[in-house]
mmCIF file with all atom_site columns, C-alpha atoms in Angstrom:
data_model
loop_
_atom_site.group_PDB
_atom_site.id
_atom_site.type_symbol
_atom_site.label_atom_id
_atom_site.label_alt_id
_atom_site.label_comp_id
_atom_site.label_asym_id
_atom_site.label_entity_id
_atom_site.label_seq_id
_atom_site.pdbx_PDB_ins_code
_atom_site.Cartn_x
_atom_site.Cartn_y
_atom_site.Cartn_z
_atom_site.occupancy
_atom_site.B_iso_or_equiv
_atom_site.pdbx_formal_charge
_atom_site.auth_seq_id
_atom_site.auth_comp_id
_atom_site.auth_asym_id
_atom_site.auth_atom_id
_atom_site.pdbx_PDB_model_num
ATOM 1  C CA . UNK A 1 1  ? -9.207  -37.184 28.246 1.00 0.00 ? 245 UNK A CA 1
ATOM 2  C CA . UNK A 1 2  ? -8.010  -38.164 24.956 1.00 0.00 ? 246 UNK A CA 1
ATOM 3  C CA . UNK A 1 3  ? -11.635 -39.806 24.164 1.00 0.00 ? 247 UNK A CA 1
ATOM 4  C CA . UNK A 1 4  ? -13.011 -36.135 24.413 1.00 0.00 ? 248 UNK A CA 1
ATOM 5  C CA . UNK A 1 5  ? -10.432 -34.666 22.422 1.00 0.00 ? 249 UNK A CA 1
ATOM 6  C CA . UNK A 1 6  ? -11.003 -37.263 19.930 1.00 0.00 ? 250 UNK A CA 1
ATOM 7  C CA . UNK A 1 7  ? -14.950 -36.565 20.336 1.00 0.00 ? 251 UNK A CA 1
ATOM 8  C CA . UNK A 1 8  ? -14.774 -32.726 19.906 1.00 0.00 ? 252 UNK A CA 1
ATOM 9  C CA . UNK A 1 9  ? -12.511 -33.211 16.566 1.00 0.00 ? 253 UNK A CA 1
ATOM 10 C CA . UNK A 1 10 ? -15.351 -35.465 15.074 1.00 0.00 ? 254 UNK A CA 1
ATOM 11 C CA . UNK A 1 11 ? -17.935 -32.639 16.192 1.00 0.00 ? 255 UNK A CA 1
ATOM 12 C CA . UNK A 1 12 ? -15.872 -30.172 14.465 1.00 0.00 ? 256 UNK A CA 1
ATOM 13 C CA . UNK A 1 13 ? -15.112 -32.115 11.582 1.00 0.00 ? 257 UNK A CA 1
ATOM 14 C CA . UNK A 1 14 ? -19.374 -32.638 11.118 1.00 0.00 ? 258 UNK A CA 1
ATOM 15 C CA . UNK A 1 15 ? -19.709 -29.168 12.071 1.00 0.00 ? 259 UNK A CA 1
ATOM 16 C CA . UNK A 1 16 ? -17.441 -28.180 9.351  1.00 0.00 ? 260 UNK A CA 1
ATOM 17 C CA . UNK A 1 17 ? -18.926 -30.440 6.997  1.00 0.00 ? 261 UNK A CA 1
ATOM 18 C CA . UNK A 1 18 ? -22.338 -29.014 7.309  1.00 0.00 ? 262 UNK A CA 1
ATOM 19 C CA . UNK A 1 19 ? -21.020 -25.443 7.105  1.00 0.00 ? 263 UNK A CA 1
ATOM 20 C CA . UNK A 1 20 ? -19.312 -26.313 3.361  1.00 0.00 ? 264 UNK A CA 1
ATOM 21 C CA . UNK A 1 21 ? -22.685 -28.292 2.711  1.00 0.00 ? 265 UNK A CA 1
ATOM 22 C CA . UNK A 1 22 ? -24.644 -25.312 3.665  1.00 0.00 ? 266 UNK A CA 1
ATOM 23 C CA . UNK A 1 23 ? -22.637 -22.744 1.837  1.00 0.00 ? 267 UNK A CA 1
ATOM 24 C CA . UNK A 1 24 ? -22.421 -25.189 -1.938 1.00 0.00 ? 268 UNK A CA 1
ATOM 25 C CA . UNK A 1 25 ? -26.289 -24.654 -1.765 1.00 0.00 ? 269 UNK A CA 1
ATOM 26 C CA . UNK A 1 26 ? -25.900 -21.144 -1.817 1.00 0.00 ? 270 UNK A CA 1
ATOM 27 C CA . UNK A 1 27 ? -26.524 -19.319 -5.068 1.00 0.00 ? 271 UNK A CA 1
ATOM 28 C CA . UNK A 1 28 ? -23.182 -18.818 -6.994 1.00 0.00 ? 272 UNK A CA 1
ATOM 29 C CA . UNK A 1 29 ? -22.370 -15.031 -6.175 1.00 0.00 ? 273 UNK A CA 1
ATOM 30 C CA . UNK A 1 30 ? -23.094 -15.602 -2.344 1.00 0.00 ? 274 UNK A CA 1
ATOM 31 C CA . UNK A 1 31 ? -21.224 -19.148 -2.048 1.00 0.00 ? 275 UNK A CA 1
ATOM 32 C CA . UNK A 1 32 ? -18.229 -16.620 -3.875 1.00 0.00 ? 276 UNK A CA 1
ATOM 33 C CA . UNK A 1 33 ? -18.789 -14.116 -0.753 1.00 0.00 ? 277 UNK A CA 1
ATOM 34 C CA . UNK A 1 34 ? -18.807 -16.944 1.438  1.00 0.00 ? 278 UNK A CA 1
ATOM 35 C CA . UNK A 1 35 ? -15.828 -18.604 0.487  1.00 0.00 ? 279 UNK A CA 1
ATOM 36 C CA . UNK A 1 36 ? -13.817 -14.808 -0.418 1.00 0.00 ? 280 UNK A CA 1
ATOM 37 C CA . UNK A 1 37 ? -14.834 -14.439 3.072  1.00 0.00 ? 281 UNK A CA 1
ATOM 38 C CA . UNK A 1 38 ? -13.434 -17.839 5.050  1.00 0.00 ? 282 UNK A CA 1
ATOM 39 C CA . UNK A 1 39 ? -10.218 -17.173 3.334  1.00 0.00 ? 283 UNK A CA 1
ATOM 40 C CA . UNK A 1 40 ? -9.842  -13.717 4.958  1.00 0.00 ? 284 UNK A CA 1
ATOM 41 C CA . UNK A 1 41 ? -10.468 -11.722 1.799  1.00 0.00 ? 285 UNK A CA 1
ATOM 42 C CA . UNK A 1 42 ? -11.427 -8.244  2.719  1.00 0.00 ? 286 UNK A CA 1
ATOM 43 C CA . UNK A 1 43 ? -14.750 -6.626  2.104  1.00 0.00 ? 287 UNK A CA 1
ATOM 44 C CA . UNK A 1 44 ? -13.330 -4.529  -0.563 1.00 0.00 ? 288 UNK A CA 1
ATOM 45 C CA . UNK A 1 45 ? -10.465 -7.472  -2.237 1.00 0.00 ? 289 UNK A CA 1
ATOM 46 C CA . UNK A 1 46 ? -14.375 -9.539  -2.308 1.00 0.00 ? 290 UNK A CA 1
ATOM 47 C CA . UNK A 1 47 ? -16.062 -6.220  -3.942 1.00 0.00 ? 291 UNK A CA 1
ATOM 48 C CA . UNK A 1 48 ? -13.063 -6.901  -6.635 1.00 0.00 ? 292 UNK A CA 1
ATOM 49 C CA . UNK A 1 49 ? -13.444 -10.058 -7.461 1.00 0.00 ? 293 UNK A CA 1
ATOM 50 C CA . UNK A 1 50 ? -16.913 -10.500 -7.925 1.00 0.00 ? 294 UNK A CA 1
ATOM 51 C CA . UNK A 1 51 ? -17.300 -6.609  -9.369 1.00 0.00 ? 295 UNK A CA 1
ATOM 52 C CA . UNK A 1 52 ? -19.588 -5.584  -6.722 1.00 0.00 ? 296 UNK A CA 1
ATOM 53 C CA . UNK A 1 53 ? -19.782 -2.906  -4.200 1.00 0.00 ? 297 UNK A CA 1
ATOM 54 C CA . UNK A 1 54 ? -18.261 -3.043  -0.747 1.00 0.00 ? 298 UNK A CA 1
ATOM 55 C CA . UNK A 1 55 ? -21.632 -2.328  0.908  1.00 0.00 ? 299 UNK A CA 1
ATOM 56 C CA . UNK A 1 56 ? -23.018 -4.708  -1.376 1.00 0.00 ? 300 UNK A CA 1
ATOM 57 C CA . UNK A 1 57 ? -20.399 -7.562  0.214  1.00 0.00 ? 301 UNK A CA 1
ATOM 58 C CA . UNK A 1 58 ? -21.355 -6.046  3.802  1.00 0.00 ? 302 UNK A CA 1
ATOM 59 C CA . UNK A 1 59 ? -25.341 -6.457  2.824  1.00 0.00 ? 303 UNK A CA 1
ATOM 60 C CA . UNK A 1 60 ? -24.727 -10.155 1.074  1.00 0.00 ? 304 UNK A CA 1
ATOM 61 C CA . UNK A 1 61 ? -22.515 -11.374 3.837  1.00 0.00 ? 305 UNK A CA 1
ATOM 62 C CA . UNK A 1 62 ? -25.192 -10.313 6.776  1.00 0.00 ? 306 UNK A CA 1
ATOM 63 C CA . UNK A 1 63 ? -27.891 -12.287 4.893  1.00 0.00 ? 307 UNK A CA 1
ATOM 64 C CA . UNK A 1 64 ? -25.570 -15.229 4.765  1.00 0.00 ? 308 UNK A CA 1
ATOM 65 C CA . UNK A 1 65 ? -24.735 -14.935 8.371  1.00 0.00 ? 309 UNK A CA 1
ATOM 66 C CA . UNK A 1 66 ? -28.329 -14.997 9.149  1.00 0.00 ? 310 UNK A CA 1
ATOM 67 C CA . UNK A 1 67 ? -29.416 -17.692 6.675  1.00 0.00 ? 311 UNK A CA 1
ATOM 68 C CA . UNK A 1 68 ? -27.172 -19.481 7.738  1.00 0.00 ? 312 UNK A CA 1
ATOM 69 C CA . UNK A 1 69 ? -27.459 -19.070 11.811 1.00 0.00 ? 313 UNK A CA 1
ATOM 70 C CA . UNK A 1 70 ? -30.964 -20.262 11.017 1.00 0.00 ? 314 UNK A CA 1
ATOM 71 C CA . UNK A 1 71 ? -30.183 -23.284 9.150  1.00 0.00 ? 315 UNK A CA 1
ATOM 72 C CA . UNK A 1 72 ? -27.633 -23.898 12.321 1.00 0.00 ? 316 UNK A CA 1
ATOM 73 C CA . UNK A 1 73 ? -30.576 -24.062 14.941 1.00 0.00 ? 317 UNK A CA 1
ATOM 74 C CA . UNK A 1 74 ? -32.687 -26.509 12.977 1.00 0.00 ? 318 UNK A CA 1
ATOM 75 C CA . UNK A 1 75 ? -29.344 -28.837 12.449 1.00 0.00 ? 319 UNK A CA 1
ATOM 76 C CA . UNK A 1 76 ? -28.473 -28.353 16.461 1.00 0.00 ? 320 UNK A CA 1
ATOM 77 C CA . UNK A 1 77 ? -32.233 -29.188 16.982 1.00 0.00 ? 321 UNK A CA 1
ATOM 78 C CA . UNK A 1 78 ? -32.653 -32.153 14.875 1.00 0.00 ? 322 UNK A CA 1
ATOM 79 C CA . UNK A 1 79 ? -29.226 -33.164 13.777 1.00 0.00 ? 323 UNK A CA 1
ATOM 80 C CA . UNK A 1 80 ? -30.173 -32.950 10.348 1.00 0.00 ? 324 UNK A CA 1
#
């Protein structure tokens, strides 16, 4: 039992390696939204900070979602 535990921490330590990877190769003002949004900034505390719009946060932070669900299938695919 403690071998899988051990196991599933490394997976989620790669896992969150490649999600910071992913996100530093980002242009600057989505990594921002990216990170605003990890640390549980609201839609409208993100809009603040970076002096957009809040639908301009929702808009930036679907495209990451998505960019970055499709990076997610080619590195569960091919490890990469």
């Amino acid at each position: 039992v403690r071998y899988i535990v051990v196991e599933s921490n490394v997976q989620v330590d790669d896992r969150l390696g490649w999600l910071y990877d992913e996100i530093s190769r980002l242009n600057e003002i989505d990594r921002s939204v990216a990170l605003l949004m990890l640390d549980d900034f609201s839609y409208k505390e993100i809009a603040t900070v970076l002096g957009i719009t809040d639908s301009n946060v929702g808009v930036k932070i679907n495209r990451i979602k998505k960019h970055l669900i499709e990076k997610s299938k080619k590195y569960d695919n091919h490890g990469i």
